Amino acid sequence: MSFTLAKTERLAAILSQAPVIPVLTFHDVKTGLACAKALRDGGLTVLEVTMRTRQALEALKAIVDEVDGVTVGAGTVLEPEHVQDAIVAGAAFLVSPGSSSRLMAAGSEAPIPYLPGVSTVSEAMQLAERGATFAKFFPAGPAGGPAFLKSLVAPLPGLHFCPTGGIDLKNAPDYLALRNVVCVGGSWVTPEAALEAGDWAKVTALAKEASGLKARPGA
Ligand code: 3PG
């Protein structure tokens, strides 16, 4: 099992590209393509396409093939078997909300970087023990919010987080101000109503606001 330096460096570069990673759920390819372009035009260039729908892999592949200027990861990867599917579709990184030991093995051995999820100190320690530098903190709000993450800076200084779950434009700065937060994830930039209406100007406007948030320099 290995979180190699090369993959960690790749993940660091991906996570520091933009302050916010949109967490996306697509039911069709056409919406996925238009939404990816709208987000990119608003300055959000790292996208997490969740594996929650039958069309997710197809949408991910279409975005990778057809939308310039974005880095696309596969989110909500729950089964080790899905790791290979995501790689074949062209995912640049993998994200899971938590991590089973089977998934941890498959994810960390994958040729692309893996961002596993944690929500407790012990899970964070287990990750640190395995050599990981980055974790998703999920569900960020219910699991303790910025105060919880701030408490991990002193005991676990080597771990950096992408908190996700219950984050919006208003509370994102509380997370982004922390020393151990590299970026945040969230679905607020793609409201369901805007996706259904094809209101891509709205998505771009929300992305612009989000991309204007400041991550801590050097995070
Ligand atoms: C995720 O899987 O990361 C969450 O569904 C995103 O959380 P949010 O919808 O509260 O932003």
PDB file of C-alpha atoms and ligand atoms in Angstrom:
ATOM      1  CA  MET A   1       0.000   0.000   0.000  1.00  0.00           C
ATOM      2  CA  SER A   2       1.552   3.276  -0.983  1.00  0.00           C
ATOM      3  CA  PHE A   3       0.874   6.983  -1.032  1.00  0.00           C
ATOM      4  CA  THR A   4       4.009   7.651  -3.098  1.00  0.00           C
ATOM      5  CA  LEU A   5       5.755  11.007  -3.200  1.00  0.00           C
ATOM      6  CA  ALA A   6       5.003  11.394  -6.907  1.00  0.00           C
ATOM      7  CA  LYS A   7       1.265  10.850  -6.411  1.00  0.00           C
ATOM      8  CA  THR A   8       1.234  13.073  -3.319  1.00  0.00           C
ATOM      9  CA  GLU A   9       2.883  15.864  -5.297  1.00  0.00           C
ATOM     10  CA  ARG A  10       0.349  15.424  -8.099  1.00  0.00           C
ATOM     11  CA  LEU A  11      -2.481  15.562  -5.584  1.00  0.00           C
ATOM     12  CA  ALA A  12      -0.995  18.680  -3.964  1.00  0.00           C
ATOM     13  CA  ALA A  13      -0.901  20.385  -7.364  1.00  0.00           C
ATOM     14  CA  ILE A  14      -4.507  19.390  -8.108  1.00  0.00           C
ATOM     15  CA  LEU A  15      -5.886  20.447  -4.728  1.00  0.00           C
ATOM     16  CA  SER A  16      -4.146  23.793  -4.803  1.00  0.00           C
ATOM     17  CA  GLN A  17      -5.387  24.732  -8.297  1.00  0.00           C
ATOM     18  CA  ALA A  18      -8.578  26.379  -6.990  1.00  0.00           C
ATOM     19  CA  PRO A  19     -10.038  27.090  -3.528  1.00  0.00           C
ATOM     20  CA  VAL A  20     -13.213  25.115  -4.249  1.00  0.00           C
ATOM     21  CA  ILE A  21     -13.804  21.718  -5.842  1.00  0.00           C
ATOM     22  CA  PRO A  22     -17.384  21.394  -7.085  1.00  0.00           C
ATOM     23  CA  VAL A  23     -18.913  18.056  -6.078  1.00  0.00           C
ATOM     24  CA  LEU A  24     -21.055  17.078  -9.053  1.00  0.00           C
ATOM     25  CA  THR A  25     -23.829  14.582  -9.680  1.00  0.00           C
ATOM     26  CA  PHE A  26     -24.841  14.196 -13.326  1.00  0.00           C
ATOM     27  CA  HIS A  27     -27.810  12.329 -14.737  1.00  0.00           C
ATOM     28  CA  ASP A  28     -26.845  12.894 -18.356  1.00  0.00           C
ATOM     29  CA  VAL A  29     -23.751  13.630 -20.405  1.00  0.00           C
ATOM     30  CA  LYS A  30     -25.069  16.803 -22.027  1.00  0.00           C
ATOM     31  CA  THR A  31     -25.661  18.464 -18.659  1.00  0.00           C
ATOM     32  CA  GLY A  32     -22.258  17.276 -17.470  1.00  0.00           C
ATOM     33  CA  LEU A  33     -20.475  18.858 -20.438  1.00  0.00           C
ATOM     34  CA  ALA A  34     -22.305  22.185 -20.216  1.00  0.00           C
ATOM     35  CA  CYS A  35     -21.872  22.349 -16.452  1.00  0.00           C
ATOM     36  CA  ALA A  36     -18.141  21.570 -16.630  1.00  0.00           C
ATOM     37  CA  LYS A  37     -17.637  24.383 -19.150  1.00  0.00           C
ATOM     38  CA  ALA A  38     -19.676  26.808 -17.039  1.00  0.00           C
ATOM     39  CA  LEU A  39     -17.641  26.003 -13.923  1.00  0.00           C
ATOM     40  CA  ARG A  40     -14.359  26.320 -15.814  1.00  0.00           C
ATOM     41  CA  ASP A  41     -15.449  29.662 -17.236  1.00  0.00           C
ATOM     42  CA  GLY A  42     -16.040  30.795 -13.658  1.00  0.00           C
ATOM     43  CA  GLY A  43     -12.520  29.744 -12.660  1.00  0.00           C
ATOM     44  CA  LEU A  44     -13.207  26.376 -11.012  1.00  0.00           C
ATOM     45  CA  THR A  45     -10.938  24.020 -12.890  1.00  0.00           C
ATOM     46  CA  VAL A  46     -10.865  20.958 -10.625  1.00  0.00           C
ATOM     47  CA  LEU A  47     -14.081  18.939 -10.709  1.00  0.00           C
ATOM     48  CA  GLU A  48     -15.241  15.940  -8.706  1.00  0.00           C
ATOM     49  CA  VAL A  49     -17.778  13.875 -10.646  1.00  0.00           C
ATOM     50  CA  THR A  50     -19.486  11.565  -8.169  1.00  0.00           C
ATOM     51  CA  MET A  51     -20.123   7.950  -9.094  1.00  0.00           C
ATOM     52  CA  ARG A  52     -23.696   8.191  -7.837  1.00  0.00           C
ATOM     53  CA  THR A  53     -25.576   7.788 -11.105  1.00  0.00           C
ATOM     54  CA  ARG A  54     -25.567   5.297 -13.967  1.00  0.00           C
ATOM     55  CA  GLN A  55     -24.377   8.072 -16.287  1.00  0.00           C
ATOM     56  CA  ALA A  56     -21.510   9.232 -14.062  1.00  0.00           C
ATOM     57  CA  LEU A  57     -18.660   7.401 -15.791  1.00  0.00           C
ATOM     58  CA  GLU A  58     -19.889   8.377 -19.239  1.00  0.00           C
ATOM     59  CA  ALA A  59     -20.205  12.016 -18.155  1.00  0.00           C
ATOM     60  CA  LEU A  60     -16.725  11.958 -16.611  1.00  0.00           C
ATOM     61  CA  LYS A  61     -15.219  10.521 -19.798  1.00  0.00           C
ATOM     62  CA  ALA A  62     -17.004  13.056 -22.003  1.00  0.00           C
ATOM     63  CA  ILE A  63     -15.727  15.949 -19.869  1.00  0.00           C
ATOM     64  CA  VAL A  64     -12.171  14.587 -19.949  1.00  0.00           C
ATOM     65  CA  ASP A  65     -12.365  14.162 -23.741  1.00  0.00           C
ATOM     66  CA  GLU A  66     -14.185  17.361 -24.653  1.00  0.00           C
ATOM     67  CA  VAL A  67     -13.646  20.101 -22.063  1.00  0.00           C
ATOM     68  CA  ASP A  68     -10.277  21.831 -22.116  1.00  0.00           C
ATOM     69  CA  GLY A  69      -8.712  23.300 -19.025  1.00  0.00           C
ATOM     70  CA  VAL A  70     -10.263  21.102 -16.341  1.00  0.00           C
ATOM     71  CA  THR A  71      -8.893  18.369 -14.088  1.00  0.00           C
ATOM     72  CA  VAL A  72     -11.562  15.766 -13.425  1.00  0.00           C
ATOM     73  CA  GLY A  73     -11.650  13.342 -10.517  1.00  0.00           C
ATOM     74  CA  ALA A  74     -14.060  10.548  -9.650  1.00  0.00           C
ATOM     75  CA  GLY A  75     -15.890  11.058  -6.363  1.00  0.00           C
ATOM     76  CA  THR A  76     -17.989   8.812  -4.134  1.00  0.00           C
ATOM     77  CA  VAL A  77     -15.762   5.879  -5.062  1.00  0.00           C
ATOM     78  CA  LEU A  78     -17.053   3.233  -2.668  1.00  0.00           C
ATOM     79  CA  GLU A  79     -15.890  -0.104  -4.070  1.00  0.00           C
ATOM     80  CA  PRO A  80     -12.377  -1.192  -5.003  1.00  0.00           C
ATOM     81  CA  GLU A  81     -13.857  -2.402  -8.310  1.00  0.00           C
ATOM     82  CA  HIS A  82     -14.833   1.176  -9.198  1.00  0.00           C
ATOM     83  CA  VAL A  83     -11.226   2.376  -9.025  1.00  0.00           C
ATOM     84  CA  GLN A  84     -10.341   0.727 -12.339  1.00  0.00           C
ATOM     85  CA  ASP A  85     -13.568   1.949 -14.005  1.00  0.00           C
ATOM     86  CA  ALA A  86     -12.757   5.529 -13.014  1.00  0.00           C
ATOM     87  CA  ILE A  87      -9.196   5.233 -14.322  1.00  0.00           C
ATOM     88  CA  VAL A  88     -10.383   3.815 -17.650  1.00  0.00           C
ATOM     89  CA  ALA A  89     -12.860   6.709 -17.964  1.00  0.00           C
ATOM     90  CA  GLY A  90      -9.925   9.125 -17.604  1.00  0.00           C
ATOM     91  CA  ALA A  91     -10.193  10.290 -13.986  1.00  0.00           C
ATOM     92  CA  ALA A  92      -7.149  12.253 -12.809  1.00  0.00           C
ATOM     93  CA  PHE A  93      -7.792  11.473  -9.133  1.00  0.00           C
ATOM     94  CA  LEU A  94     -10.082   9.466  -6.868  1.00  0.00           C
ATOM     95  CA  VAL A  95     -12.113  10.632  -3.872  1.00  0.00           C
ATOM     96  CA  SER A  96     -14.099   8.614  -1.330  1.00  0.00           C
ATOM     97  CA  PRO A  97     -16.277   9.861   1.541  1.00  0.00           C
ATOM     98  CA  GLY A  98     -14.643   7.458   4.004  1.00  0.00           C
ATOM     99  CA  SER A  99     -12.450   4.421   3.482  1.00  0.00           C
ATOM    100  CA  SER A 100     -12.766   0.703   4.037  1.00  0.00           C
ATOM    101  CA  SER A 101      -9.531  -1.249   4.241  1.00  0.00           C
ATOM    102  CA  ARG A 102     -10.179  -2.821   0.801  1.00  0.00           C
ATOM    103  CA  LEU A 103     -10.808   0.563  -0.763  1.00  0.00           C
ATOM    104  CA  MET A 104      -7.788   2.064   0.982  1.00  0.00           C
ATOM    105  CA  ALA A 105      -5.599  -0.667  -0.541  1.00  0.00           C
ATOM    106  CA  ALA A 106      -7.063  -0.279  -4.043  1.00  0.00           C
ATOM    107  CA  GLY A 107      -7.029   3.519  -3.929  1.00  0.00           C
ATOM    108  CA  SER A 108      -3.521   3.924  -2.614  1.00  0.00           C
ATOM    109  CA  GLU A 109      -2.135   1.413  -5.126  1.00  0.00           C
ATOM    110  CA  ALA A 110      -3.865   3.070  -8.082  1.00  0.00           C
ATOM    111  CA  PRO A 111      -1.675   4.883 -10.603  1.00  0.00           C
ATOM    112  CA  ILE A 112      -3.574   8.123  -9.963  1.00  0.00           C
ATOM    113  CA  PRO A 113      -3.751  10.021  -6.632  1.00  0.00           C
ATOM    114  CA  TYR A 114      -6.371   8.993  -4.091  1.00  0.00           C
ATOM    115  CA  LEU A 115      -8.037  11.320  -1.564  1.00  0.00           C
ATOM    116  CA  PRO A 116      -9.665   9.164   1.129  1.00  0.00           C
ATOM    117  CA  GLY A 117     -12.268  10.500   3.511  1.00  0.00           C
ATOM    118  CA  VAL A 118     -12.004  10.745   7.294  1.00  0.00           C
ATOM    119  CA  SER A 119     -14.220  12.168  10.013  1.00  0.00           C
ATOM    120  CA  THR A 120     -12.464  11.192  13.249  1.00  0.00           C
ATOM    121  CA  VAL A 121      -9.056  11.643  14.860  1.00  0.00           C
ATOM    122  CA  SER A 122      -8.379   7.899  14.799  1.00  0.00           C
ATOM    123  CA  GLU A 123      -9.165   7.667  11.080  1.00  0.00           C
ATOM    124  CA  ALA A 124      -6.881  10.633  10.452  1.00  0.00           C
ATOM    125  CA  MET A 125      -4.128   8.923  12.484  1.00  0.00           C
ATOM    126  CA  GLN A 126      -4.533   5.717  10.500  1.00  0.00           C
ATOM    127  CA  LEU A 127      -4.114   7.680   7.290  1.00  0.00           C
ATOM    128  CA  ALA A 128      -1.058   9.502   8.594  1.00  0.00           C
ATOM    129  CA  GLU A 129       0.394   6.137   9.640  1.00  0.00           C
ATOM    130  CA  ARG A 130      -0.033   4.920   6.056  1.00  0.00           C
ATOM    131  CA  GLY A 131       1.900   7.902   4.746  1.00  0.00           C
ATOM    132  CA  ALA A 132      -0.977   9.996   3.436  1.00  0.00           C
ATOM    133  CA  THR A 133      -0.657  13.775   3.365  1.00  0.00           C
ATOM    134  CA  PHE A 134      -4.160  14.684   2.197  1.00  0.00           C
ATOM    135  CA  ALA A 135      -7.654  13.623   3.225  1.00  0.00           C
ATOM    136  CA  LYS A 136     -11.204  14.647   2.525  1.00  0.00           C
ATOM    137  CA  PHE A 137     -12.915  15.667   5.792  1.00  0.00           C
ATOM    138  CA  PHE A 138     -16.501  14.483   5.414  1.00  0.00           C
ATOM    139  CA  PRO A 139     -19.185  15.371   6.374  1.00  0.00           C
ATOM    140  CA  ALA A 140     -17.373  18.543   7.413  1.00  0.00           C
ATOM    141  CA  GLY A 141     -20.225  20.454   9.077  1.00  0.00           C
ATOM    142  CA  PRO A 142     -21.846  17.619  11.053  1.00  0.00           C
ATOM    143  CA  ALA A 143     -18.443  16.099  11.920  1.00  0.00           C
ATOM    144  CA  GLY A 144     -17.218  19.190  13.751  1.00  0.00           C
ATOM    145  CA  GLY A 145     -16.621  21.976  11.240  1.00  0.00           C
ATOM    146  CA  PRO A 146     -13.614  24.315  11.276  1.00  0.00           C
ATOM    147  CA  ALA A 147     -13.171  23.990  15.064  1.00  0.00           C
ATOM    148  CA  PHE A 148     -12.583  20.245  14.717  1.00  0.00           C
ATOM    149  CA  LEU A 149     -10.030  20.662  11.919  1.00  0.00           C
ATOM    150  CA  LYS A 150      -8.240  23.433  13.801  1.00  0.00           C
ATOM    151  CA  SER A 151      -7.789  21.010  16.707  1.00  0.00           C
ATOM    152  CA  LEU A 152      -5.867  18.611  14.446  1.00  0.00           C
ATOM    153  CA  VAL A 153      -3.180  21.103  13.421  1.00  0.00           C
ATOM    154  CA  ALA A 154      -1.015  20.588  16.516  1.00  0.00           C
ATOM    155  CA  PRO A 155      -1.215  16.785  16.928  1.00  0.00           C
ATOM    156  CA  LEU A 156      -1.252  15.903  13.198  1.00  0.00           C
ATOM    157  CA  PRO A 157       0.736  18.684  11.489  1.00  0.00           C
ATOM    158  CA  GLY A 158       1.498  16.589   8.393  1.00  0.00           C
ATOM    159  CA  LEU A 159      -2.107  16.039   7.350  1.00  0.00           C
ATOM    160  CA  HIS A 160      -3.977  18.489   5.116  1.00  0.00           C
ATOM    161  CA  PHE A 161      -7.664  18.425   4.394  1.00  0.00           C
ATOM    162  CA  CYS A 162     -10.283  19.141   1.779  1.00  0.00           C
ATOM    163  CA  PRO A 163     -13.402  19.541   3.939  1.00  0.00           C
ATOM    164  CA  THR A 164     -16.695  18.813   2.185  1.00  0.00           C
ATOM    165  CA  GLY A 165     -20.297  18.570   3.322  1.00  0.00           C
ATOM    166  CA  GLY A 166     -22.380  21.529   4.434  1.00  0.00           C
ATOM    167  CA  ILE A 167     -19.976  24.127   3.021  1.00  0.00           C
ATOM    168  CA  ASP A 168     -21.138  27.239   1.176  1.00  0.00           C
ATOM    169  CA  LEU A 169     -19.836  30.653   0.138  1.00  0.00           C
ATOM    170  CA  LYS A 170     -20.508  32.035   3.619  1.00  0.00           C
ATOM    171  CA  ASN A 171     -18.732  29.435   5.762  1.00  0.00           C
ATOM    172  CA  ALA A 172     -16.007  28.407   3.273  1.00  0.00           C
ATOM    173  CA  PRO A 173     -13.638  31.193   4.475  1.00  0.00           C
ATOM    174  CA  ASP A 174     -13.694  29.729   8.025  1.00  0.00           C
ATOM    175  CA  TYR A 175     -12.233  26.516   6.620  1.00  0.00           C
ATOM    176  CA  LEU A 176      -9.904  28.126   4.081  1.00  0.00           C
ATOM    177  CA  ALA A 177      -8.298  30.231   6.820  1.00  0.00           C
ATOM    178  CA  LEU A 178      -6.993  27.102   8.572  1.00  0.00           C
ATOM    179  CA  ARG A 179      -3.380  26.035   8.245  1.00  0.00           C
ATOM    180  CA  ASN A 180      -4.342  22.420   7.458  1.00  0.00           C
ATOM    181  CA  VAL A 181      -6.979  23.149   4.804  1.00  0.00           C
ATOM    182  CA  VAL A 182      -5.832  23.158   1.191  1.00  0.00           C
ATOM    183  CA  CYS A 183      -9.249  23.666  -0.462  1.00  0.00           C
ATOM    184  CA  VAL A 184     -12.915  22.906   0.192  1.00  0.00           C
ATOM    185  CA  GLY A 185     -15.461  20.851  -1.725  1.00  0.00           C
ATOM    186  CA  GLY A 186     -19.140  21.550  -2.193  1.00  0.00           C
ATOM    187  CA  SER A 187     -22.216  21.335  -4.339  1.00  0.00           C
ATOM    188  CA  TRP A 188     -23.476  24.868  -3.709  1.00  0.00           C
ATOM    189  CA  VAL A 189     -22.014  26.132  -6.988  1.00  0.00           C
ATOM    190  CA  THR A 190     -24.308  23.833  -8.981  1.00  0.00           C
ATOM    191  CA  PRO A 191     -27.851  24.231  -7.600  1.00  0.00           C
ATOM    192  CA  GLU A 192     -30.209  21.565  -8.950  1.00  0.00           C
ATOM    193  CA  ALA A 193     -32.613  24.192 -10.270  1.00  0.00           C
ATOM    194  CA  ALA A 194     -29.867  25.833 -12.351  1.00  0.00           C
ATOM    195  CA  LEU A 195     -28.804  22.473 -13.794  1.00  0.00           C
ATOM    196  CA  GLU A 196     -32.382  21.548 -14.627  1.00  0.00           C
ATOM    197  CA  ALA A 197     -33.027  24.918 -16.264  1.00  0.00           C
ATOM    198  CA  GLY A 198     -29.704  24.880 -18.117  1.00  0.00           C
ATOM    199  CA  ASP A 199     -28.904  28.204 -16.446  1.00  0.00           C
ATOM    200  CA  TRP A 200     -25.183  28.094 -17.161  1.00  0.00           C
ATOM    201  CA  ALA A 201     -24.733  31.826 -16.598  1.00  0.00           C
ATOM    202  CA  LYS A 202     -25.866  31.249 -13.008  1.00  0.00           C
ATOM    203  CA  VAL A 203     -23.375  28.383 -12.560  1.00  0.00           C
ATOM    204  CA  THR A 204     -20.550  30.511 -13.967  1.00  0.00           C
ATOM    205  CA  ALA A 205     -21.507  33.399 -11.650  1.00  0.00           C
ATOM    206  CA  LEU A 206     -21.496  31.101  -8.596  1.00  0.00           C
ATOM    207  CA  ALA A 207     -18.178  29.610  -9.714  1.00  0.00           C
ATOM    208  CA  LYS A 208     -16.679  33.092 -10.066  1.00  0.00           C
ATOM    209  CA  GLU A 209     -17.661  33.964  -6.498  1.00  0.00           C
ATOM    210  CA  ALA A 210     -16.236  30.655  -5.267  1.00  0.00           C
ATOM    211  CA  SER A 211     -13.000  30.909  -7.226  1.00  0.00           C
ATOM    212  CA  GLY A 212     -12.472  34.356  -5.730  1.00  0.00           C
ATOM    213  CA  LEU A 213     -12.246  32.870  -2.234  1.00  0.00           C
ATOM    214  CA  LYS A 214      -8.749  32.868  -0.859  1.00  0.00           C
ATOM    215  CA  ALA A 215      -7.000  29.700   0.201  1.00  0.00           C
ATOM    216  CA  ARG A 216      -4.293  30.310   2.824  1.00  0.00           C
ATOM    217  CA  PRO A 217      -1.035  31.076   0.983  1.00  0.00           C
ATOM    218  CA  GLY A 218       1.225  28.055   1.107  1.00  0.00           C
ATOM    219  CA  ALA A 219      -1.586  25.749   2.284  1.00  0.00           C
TER     220      ALA A 219
HETATM  221  C1  3PG B   1     -20.057  15.199  -0.981  1.00  0.00           C
HETATM  222  O1  3PG B   1     -20.261  14.087  -1.342  1.00  0.00           O
HETATM  223  O2  3PG B   1     -18.902  15.620  -0.839  1.00  0.00           O
HETATM  224  C2  3PG B   1     -21.229  16.031  -0.585  1.00  0.00           C
HETATM  225  O3  3PG B   1     -22.414  15.520  -1.112  1.00  0.00           O
HETATM  226  C3  3PG B   1     -21.116  17.466  -0.926  1.00  0.00           C
HETATM  227  O4  3PG B   1     -21.653  18.080   0.146  1.00  0.00           O
HETATM  228  P1  3PG B   1     -22.626  19.315   0.006  1.00  0.00           P
HETATM  229  O5  3PG B   1     -23.728  18.893  -0.939  1.00  0.00           O
HETATM  230  O6  3PG B   1     -23.129  19.559   1.403  1.00  0.00           O
HETATM  231  O7  3PG B   1     -21.823  20.453  -0.534  1.00  0.00           O
END
